[in-house]
Coordinates of C-alpha atoms in Angstrom, one line a residue:
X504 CA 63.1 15.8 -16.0
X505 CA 63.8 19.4 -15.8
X506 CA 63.6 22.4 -13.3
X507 CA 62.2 25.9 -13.3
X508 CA 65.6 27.2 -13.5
X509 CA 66.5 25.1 -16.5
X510 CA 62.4 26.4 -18.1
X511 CA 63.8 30.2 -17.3
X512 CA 67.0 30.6 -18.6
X513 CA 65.6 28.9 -22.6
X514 CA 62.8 31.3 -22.0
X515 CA 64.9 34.4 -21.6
X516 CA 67.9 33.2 -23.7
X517 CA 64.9 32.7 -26.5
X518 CA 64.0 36.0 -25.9
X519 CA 67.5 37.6 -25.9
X520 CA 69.3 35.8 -28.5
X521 CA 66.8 34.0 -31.0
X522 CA 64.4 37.1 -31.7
X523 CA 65.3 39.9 -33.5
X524 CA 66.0 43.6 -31.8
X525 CA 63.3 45.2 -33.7
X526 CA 60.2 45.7 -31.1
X527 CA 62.1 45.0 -28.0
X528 CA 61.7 47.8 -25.0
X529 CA 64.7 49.9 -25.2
X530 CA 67.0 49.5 -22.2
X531 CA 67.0 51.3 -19.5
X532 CA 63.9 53.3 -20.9
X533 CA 61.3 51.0 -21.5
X534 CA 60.2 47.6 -20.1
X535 CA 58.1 44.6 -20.8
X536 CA 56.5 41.4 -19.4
X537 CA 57.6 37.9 -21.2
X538 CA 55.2 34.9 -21.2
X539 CA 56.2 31.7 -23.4
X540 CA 55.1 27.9 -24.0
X541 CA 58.2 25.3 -23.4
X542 CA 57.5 21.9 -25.4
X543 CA 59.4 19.3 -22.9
X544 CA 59.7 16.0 -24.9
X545 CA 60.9 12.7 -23.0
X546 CA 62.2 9.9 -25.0
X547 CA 59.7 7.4 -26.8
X548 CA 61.2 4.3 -24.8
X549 CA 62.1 5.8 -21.5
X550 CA 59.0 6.9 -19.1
X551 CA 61.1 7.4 -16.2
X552 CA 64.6 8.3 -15.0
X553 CA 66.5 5.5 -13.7
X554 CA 69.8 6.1 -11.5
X555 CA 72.0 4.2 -14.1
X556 CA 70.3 5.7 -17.5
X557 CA 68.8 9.3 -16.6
X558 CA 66.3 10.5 -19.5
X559 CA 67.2 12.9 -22.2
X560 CA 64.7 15.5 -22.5
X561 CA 64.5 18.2 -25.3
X562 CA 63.0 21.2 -24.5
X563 CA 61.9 23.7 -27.2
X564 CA 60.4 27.0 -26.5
X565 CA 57.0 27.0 -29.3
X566 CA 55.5 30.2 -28.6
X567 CA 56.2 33.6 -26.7
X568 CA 54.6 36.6 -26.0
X569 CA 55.2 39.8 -24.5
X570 CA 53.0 43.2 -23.3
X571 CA 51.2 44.9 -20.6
X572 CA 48.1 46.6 -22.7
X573 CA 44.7 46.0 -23.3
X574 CA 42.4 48.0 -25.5
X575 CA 39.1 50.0 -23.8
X576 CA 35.5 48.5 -25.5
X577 CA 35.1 51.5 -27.1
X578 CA 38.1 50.5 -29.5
X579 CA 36.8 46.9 -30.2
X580 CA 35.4 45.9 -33.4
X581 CA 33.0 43.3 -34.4
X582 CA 35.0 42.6 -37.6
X583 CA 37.8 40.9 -34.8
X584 CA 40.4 42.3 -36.7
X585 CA 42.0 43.9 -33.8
X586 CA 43.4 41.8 -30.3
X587 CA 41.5 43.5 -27.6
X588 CA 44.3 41.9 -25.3
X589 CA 47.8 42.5 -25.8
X590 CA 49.2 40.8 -22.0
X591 CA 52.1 38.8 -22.5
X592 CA 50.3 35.8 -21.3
X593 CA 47.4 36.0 -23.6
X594 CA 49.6 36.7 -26.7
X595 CA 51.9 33.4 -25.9
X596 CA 48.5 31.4 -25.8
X597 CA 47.4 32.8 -29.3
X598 CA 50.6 32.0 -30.2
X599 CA 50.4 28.6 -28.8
X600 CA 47.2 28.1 -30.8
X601 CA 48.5 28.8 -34.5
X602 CA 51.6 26.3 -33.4
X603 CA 49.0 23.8 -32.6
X604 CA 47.2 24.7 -35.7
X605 CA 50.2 24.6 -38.1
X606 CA 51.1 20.8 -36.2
X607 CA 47.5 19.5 -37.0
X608 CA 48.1 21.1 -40.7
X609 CA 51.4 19.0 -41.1
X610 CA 49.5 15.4 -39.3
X611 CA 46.6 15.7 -41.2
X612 CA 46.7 17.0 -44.5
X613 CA 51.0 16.5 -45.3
X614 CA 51.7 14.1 -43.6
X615 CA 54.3 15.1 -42.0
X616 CA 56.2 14.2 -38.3
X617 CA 54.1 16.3 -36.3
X618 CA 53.1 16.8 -32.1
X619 CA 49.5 15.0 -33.0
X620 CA 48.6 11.5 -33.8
X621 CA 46.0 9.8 -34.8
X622 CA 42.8 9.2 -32.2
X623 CA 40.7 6.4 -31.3
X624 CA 37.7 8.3 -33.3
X625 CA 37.7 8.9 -37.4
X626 CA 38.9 12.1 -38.1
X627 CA 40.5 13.1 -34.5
X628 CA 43.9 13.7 -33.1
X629 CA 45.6 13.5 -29.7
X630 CA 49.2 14.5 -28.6
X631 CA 51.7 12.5 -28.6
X632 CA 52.4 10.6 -25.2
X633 CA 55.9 11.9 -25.1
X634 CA 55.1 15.3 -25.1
X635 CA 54.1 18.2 -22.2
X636 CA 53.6 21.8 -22.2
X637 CA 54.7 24.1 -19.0
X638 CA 53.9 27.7 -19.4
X639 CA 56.7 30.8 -17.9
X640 CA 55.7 34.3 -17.2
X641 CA 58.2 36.5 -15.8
X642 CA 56.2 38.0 -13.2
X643 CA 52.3 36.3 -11.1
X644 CA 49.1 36.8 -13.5
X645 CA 47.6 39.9 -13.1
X646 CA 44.2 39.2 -10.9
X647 CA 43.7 37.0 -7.9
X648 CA 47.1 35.1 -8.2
X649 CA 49.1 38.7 -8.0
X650 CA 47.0 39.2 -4.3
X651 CA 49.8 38.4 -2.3
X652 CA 50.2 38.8 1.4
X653 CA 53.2 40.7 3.1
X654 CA 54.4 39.0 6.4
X655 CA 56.1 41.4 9.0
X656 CA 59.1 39.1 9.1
X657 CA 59.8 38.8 5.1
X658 CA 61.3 41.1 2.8
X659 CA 58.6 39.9 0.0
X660 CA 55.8 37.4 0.7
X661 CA 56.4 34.0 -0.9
X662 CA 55.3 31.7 1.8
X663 CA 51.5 29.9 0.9
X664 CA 49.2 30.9 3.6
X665 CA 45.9 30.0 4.7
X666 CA 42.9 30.7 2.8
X667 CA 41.4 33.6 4.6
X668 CA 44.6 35.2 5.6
X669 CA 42.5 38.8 4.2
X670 CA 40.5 38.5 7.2
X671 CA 42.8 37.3 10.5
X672 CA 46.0 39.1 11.8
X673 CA 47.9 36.2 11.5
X674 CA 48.7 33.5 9.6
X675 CA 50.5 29.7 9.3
X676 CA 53.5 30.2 7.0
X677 CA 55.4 28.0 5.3
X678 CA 58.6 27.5 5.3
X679 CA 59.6 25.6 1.7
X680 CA 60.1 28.8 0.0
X681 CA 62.9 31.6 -0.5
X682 CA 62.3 34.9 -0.4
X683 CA 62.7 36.5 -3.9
X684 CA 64.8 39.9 -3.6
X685 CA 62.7 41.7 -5.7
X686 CA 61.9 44.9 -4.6
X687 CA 58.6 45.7 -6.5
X688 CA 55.3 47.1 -4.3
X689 CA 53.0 46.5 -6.7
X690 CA 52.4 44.5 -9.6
X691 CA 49.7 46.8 -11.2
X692 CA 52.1 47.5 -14.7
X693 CA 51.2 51.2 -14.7
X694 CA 52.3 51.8 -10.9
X695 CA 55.9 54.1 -10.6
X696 CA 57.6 50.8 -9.0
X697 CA 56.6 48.4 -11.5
X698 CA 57.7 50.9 -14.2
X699 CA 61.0 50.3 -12.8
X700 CA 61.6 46.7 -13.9
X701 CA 63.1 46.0 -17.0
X702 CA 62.7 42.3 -19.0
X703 CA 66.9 42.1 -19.3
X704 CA 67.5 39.0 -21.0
X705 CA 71.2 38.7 -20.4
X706 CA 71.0 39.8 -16.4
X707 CA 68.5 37.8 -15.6
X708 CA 69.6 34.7 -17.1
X709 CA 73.0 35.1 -14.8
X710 CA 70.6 35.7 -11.6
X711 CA 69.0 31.8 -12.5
X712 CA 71.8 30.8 -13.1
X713 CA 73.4 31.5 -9.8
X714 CA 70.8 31.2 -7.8
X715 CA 70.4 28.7 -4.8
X716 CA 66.8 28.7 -3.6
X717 CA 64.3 26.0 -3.2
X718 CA 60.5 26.2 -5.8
X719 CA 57.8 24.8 -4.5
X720 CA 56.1 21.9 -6.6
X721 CA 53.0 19.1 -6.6
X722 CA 52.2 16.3 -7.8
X723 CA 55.3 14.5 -9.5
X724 CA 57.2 17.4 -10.3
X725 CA 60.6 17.1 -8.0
X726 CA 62.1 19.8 -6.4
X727 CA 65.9 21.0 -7.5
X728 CA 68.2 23.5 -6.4
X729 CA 66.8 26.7 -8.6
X730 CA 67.2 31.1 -8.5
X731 CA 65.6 32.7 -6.1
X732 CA 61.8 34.0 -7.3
X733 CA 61.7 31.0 -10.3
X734 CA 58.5 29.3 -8.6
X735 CA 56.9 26.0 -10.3
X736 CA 53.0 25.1 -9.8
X737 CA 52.1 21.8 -11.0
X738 CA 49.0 21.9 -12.6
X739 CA 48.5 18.1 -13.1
X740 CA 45.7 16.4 -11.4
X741 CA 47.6 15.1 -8.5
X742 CA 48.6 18.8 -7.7
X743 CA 45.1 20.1 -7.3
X744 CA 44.4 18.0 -3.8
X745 CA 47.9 18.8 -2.5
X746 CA 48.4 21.0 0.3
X747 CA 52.1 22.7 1.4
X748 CA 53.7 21.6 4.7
X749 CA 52.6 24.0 7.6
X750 CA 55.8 25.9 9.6
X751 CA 55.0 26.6 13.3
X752 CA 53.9 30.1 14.6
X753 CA 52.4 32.5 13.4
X754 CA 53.0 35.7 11.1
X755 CA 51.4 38.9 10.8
X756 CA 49.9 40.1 7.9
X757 CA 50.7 43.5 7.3
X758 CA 49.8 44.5 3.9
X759 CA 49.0 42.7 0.8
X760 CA 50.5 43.2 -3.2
X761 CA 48.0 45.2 -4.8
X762 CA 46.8 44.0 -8.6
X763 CA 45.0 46.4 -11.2
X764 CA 42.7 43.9 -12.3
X765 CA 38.7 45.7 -11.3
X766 CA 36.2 43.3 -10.0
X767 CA 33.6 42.5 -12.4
X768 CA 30.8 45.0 -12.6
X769 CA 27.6 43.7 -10.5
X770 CA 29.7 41.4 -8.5
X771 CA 31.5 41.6 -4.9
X772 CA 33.8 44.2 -4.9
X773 CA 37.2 44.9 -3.1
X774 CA 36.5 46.9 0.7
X775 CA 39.4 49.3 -0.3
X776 CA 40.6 49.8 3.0
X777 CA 44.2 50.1 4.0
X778 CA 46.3 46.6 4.6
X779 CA 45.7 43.4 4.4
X780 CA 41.6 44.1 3.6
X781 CA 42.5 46.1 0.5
X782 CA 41.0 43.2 -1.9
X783 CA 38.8 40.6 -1.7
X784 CA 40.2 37.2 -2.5
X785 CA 39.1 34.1 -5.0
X786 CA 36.8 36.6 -6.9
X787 CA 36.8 37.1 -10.8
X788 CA 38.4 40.4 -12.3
X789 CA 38.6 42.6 -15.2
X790 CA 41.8 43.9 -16.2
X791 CA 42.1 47.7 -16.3
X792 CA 42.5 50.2 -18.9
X793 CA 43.6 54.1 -19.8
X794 CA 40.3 55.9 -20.0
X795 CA 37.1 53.6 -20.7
X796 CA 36.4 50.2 -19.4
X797 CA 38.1 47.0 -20.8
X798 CA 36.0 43.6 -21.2
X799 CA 39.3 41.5 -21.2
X800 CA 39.4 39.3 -17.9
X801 CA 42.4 39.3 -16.0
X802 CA 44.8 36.9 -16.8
X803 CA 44.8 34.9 -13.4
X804 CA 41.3 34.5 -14.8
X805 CA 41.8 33.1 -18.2
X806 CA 44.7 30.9 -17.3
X807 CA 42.3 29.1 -14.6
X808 CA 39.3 28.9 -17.8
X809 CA 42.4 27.1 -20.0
X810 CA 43.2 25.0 -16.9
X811 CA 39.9 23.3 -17.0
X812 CA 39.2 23.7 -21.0
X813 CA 42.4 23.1 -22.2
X814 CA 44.9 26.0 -24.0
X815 CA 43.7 24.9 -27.9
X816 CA 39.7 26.9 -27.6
X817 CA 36.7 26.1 -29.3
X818 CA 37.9 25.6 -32.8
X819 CA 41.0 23.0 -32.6
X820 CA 38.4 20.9 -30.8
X821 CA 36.5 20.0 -33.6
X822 CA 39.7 18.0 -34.5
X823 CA 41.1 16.9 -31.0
X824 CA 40.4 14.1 -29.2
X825 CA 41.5 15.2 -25.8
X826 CA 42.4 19.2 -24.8
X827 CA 46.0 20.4 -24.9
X828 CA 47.0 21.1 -21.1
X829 CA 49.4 23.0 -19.5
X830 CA 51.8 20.5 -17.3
X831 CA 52.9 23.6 -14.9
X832 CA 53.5 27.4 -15.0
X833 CA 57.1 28.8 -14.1
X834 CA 57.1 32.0 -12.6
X835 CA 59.9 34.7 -12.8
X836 CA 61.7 36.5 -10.4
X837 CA 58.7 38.7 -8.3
X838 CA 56.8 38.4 -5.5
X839 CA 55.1 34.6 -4.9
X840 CA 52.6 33.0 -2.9
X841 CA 52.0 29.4 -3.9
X842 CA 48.3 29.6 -1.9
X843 CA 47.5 32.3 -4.4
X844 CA 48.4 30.9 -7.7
X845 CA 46.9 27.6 -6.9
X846 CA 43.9 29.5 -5.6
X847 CA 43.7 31.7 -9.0
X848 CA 44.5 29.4 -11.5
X849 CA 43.0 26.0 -10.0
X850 CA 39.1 26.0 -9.9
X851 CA 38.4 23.6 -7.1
X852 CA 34.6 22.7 -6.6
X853 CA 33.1 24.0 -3.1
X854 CA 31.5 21.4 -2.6
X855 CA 34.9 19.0 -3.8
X856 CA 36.6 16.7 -1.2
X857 CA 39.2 18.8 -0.8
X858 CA 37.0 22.0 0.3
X859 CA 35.0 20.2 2.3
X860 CA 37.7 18.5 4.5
X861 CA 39.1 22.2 4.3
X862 CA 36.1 22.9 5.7
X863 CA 36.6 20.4 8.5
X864 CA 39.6 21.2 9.6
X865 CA 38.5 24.8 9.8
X866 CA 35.7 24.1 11.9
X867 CA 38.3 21.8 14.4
X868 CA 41.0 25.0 14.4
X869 CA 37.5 27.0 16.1
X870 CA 36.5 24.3 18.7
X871 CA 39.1 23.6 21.5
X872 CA 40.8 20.4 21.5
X873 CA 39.6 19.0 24.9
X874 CA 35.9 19.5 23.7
X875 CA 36.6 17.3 20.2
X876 CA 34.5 14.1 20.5
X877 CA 36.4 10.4 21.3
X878 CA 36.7 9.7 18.2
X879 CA 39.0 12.6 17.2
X880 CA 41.1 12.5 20.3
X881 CA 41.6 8.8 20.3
X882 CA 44.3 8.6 17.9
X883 CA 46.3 10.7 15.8
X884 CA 44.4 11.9 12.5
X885 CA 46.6 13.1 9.7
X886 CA 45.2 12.9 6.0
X887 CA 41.4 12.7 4.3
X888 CA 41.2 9.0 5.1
X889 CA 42.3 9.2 8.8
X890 CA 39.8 11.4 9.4
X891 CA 36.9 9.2 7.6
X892 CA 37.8 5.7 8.7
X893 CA 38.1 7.2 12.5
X894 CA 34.4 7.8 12.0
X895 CA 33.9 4.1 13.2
X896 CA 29.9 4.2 13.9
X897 CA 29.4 5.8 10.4
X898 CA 31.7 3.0 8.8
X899 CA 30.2 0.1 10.5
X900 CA 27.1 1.4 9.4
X901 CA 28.4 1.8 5.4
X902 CA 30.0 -1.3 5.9
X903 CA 26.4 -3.2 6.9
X904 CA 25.1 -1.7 4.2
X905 CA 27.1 -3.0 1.9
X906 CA 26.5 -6.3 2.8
X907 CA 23.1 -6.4 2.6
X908 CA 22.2 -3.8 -0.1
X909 CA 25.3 -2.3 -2.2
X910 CA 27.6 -5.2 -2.9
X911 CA 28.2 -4.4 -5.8
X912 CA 29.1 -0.3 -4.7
X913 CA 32.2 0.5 -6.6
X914 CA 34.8 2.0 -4.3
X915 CA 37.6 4.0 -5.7
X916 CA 41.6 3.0 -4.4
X917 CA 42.8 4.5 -0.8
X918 CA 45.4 6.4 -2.7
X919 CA 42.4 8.7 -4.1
X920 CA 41.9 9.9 -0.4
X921 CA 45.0 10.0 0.8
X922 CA 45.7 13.9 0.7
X923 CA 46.4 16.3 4.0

């Protein structure tokens, strides 16, 4: 239906060509980050390609933002006339929200062909089934998705890795994903290198569209041929439970992509020492200001809050039947780590399948193999199911009670437990 490239290039032509000059960064002086929503409409009658009718998609870009600054609490007011955060992310979700308001104003009260229609429930709305939302920044939210690991062997760090890479000298890389040829060291906006970088419309547009890397996607999101450093995560439900292919051997971490972003007063903080161990992964983070304080969280933070809640807040719900999601987020050319966005912007339960058969497979990678019981060694294991129906004393057991007890236990399809 469309690819991360395709997302990119309307973003940045948007940006170049459709806005005005008047509060761009001046070139070659000044820079900027770009964030933007992309409405992606299918047609009415056509779900799904088919290899002798392919479906035409529009795709519209409905809000943008742009920005690096946040205001200290000493600066906020309680009249909430002023936007205590000014990231570029933050502003394209504002934005988002009055282009959701404005729709609901054109269903409801005029009428009018709008994004919304009617609910199942007096008085609500729900968007139309044709219609999805994928998010683009040009660079990793600041915050836990911007804590990327550097590999020895890599130019830039773009490979997922396993989940407590901060901790081990080595690491399981994989091998889906192109190096981006960015040459940026950090992605904390006040640092010397990031000052560097320059939002160029026009170049970068060229760079996607001559680019011949591979993204990394989930769920049913395909992979295409797109620039190198345009990265796709697939926030859809399928995508929370997946989990990248593995490369063999090992890499060594040597450092990791610092982010600005403070941890939040009273909590765990970051060791600080040199390396990999600079930051502490997976925790929540405040993004940092010139002088006093800020109270804005970072935006790895609030993008995993409207991942769960929805991009419309508090006040469209009154009229919605169902939250506004975001289908995927695009990332721009920089330095990627698939583990780390879905790590920062998915909020997976510790206690959810998925943790605990990461769990699981944690505990196997500490025991040697010739000590696993039978039952593990018997066959070969490969996704969430293998590993529960090769339990076979525990099943016969379930199974028995079933019988006699819990006929009537409702048991949800194999395809639910079906992920690696």
């Amino acid at each position: 239906m469309w690819t991360a490239d395709e997302i990119a290039l309307l973003c940045y032509e948007h940006y170049g060509i459709r806005l005005p000059k008047k509060g761009k960064p001046e070139p070659n002086r000044e820079w900027t980050l770009l964030a933007a929503v992309v409405k992606i409409q299918s047609p009415a009658d056509q779900d799904c390609d088919t290899p002798d009718k392919p479906a035409q998609v529009t795709k519209e870009v409905v809000s943008m933002g742009t920005g690096t600054k946040c205001i200290g609490q000493s600066k906020m007011r309680k009249s909430g006339d002023i936007l205590n955060d000014s990231h570029a992310e933050v502003i394209a979700r504002r934005s988002f929200q009055r282009y959701l308001l404005h729709q609901l104003q054109l269903a409801a009260t005029l009428k009018e062909d709008s994004i919304f229609v009617p609910g199942t429930q007096k008085g609500l709305w729900k968007l139309r089934r044709d219609l999805i939302f994928v998010f683009f920044s040009s660079q990793t939210p600041c915050g836990d998705a911007s804590i990327i690991p550097m590999l020895e062997f890599e130019d830039q760090p773009c490979c997922p890795v396993i989940r407590d890479w901060a901790s081990n000298s080595s690491v399981e890389a994989s091998s889906n994903l192109e190096a981006p040829g960015n040459e940026r060291k950090c992605e904390d906006p006040d640092s010397p290198v990031t000052k560097k970088m320059r939002l160029e419309p026009v170049t970068a547009a060229r760079e996607v569209s001559n680019g011949a890397a591979h993204h990394q996607s989930f769920g049913k999101q395909e992979s295409g041929p797109v620039s190198p450093g345009i990265n796709s995560c697939n926030l859809t439900e399928e995508g929370l439970a997946a989990v990248t292919r593995i490369a063999p051997g090992s890499a060594k971490v040597i450092d990791v992509y610092r982010t600005g972003a403070k941890c939040v007063p009273g909590e765990a903080g970051d060791s600080g020492k040199p390396g990999a161990a600079f930051h502490q992964v997976g925790l929540l983070r405040v993004k940092p200001g010139r002088g006093d304080r800020t109270r804005s969280m970072s935006c790895s933070d609030k993008m995993a809050r409207w991942n769960v809640l929805g991009c419309q807040g508090a006040l469209l719900m009154h009229f919605l039947e169902e939250p506004i999601y975001l289908s995927a987020v695009v990332i721009g050319k920089c330095p990627y780590s698939q583990e780390a966005m879905q790590r920062a912007l998915t909020v997976r339960s510790q206690i959810s399948k998925v943790e605990l058969f990461r769990s699981f497979q944690k505990l196997l990678s500490r025991i040697a193999r010739d000590k696993w019981p039978d039952s593990l060694r018997v066959q070969k294991l490969d996704t969430y199911q293998d590993y529960k129906e090769a339990a076979s004393s525990y099943q016969e057991a379930w199974s028995t009670l079933r019988k006699q007890a819990f006929g009537s236990w409702i048991r949800n399809p194999p395809d639910y437990h079906q992920f690696k």
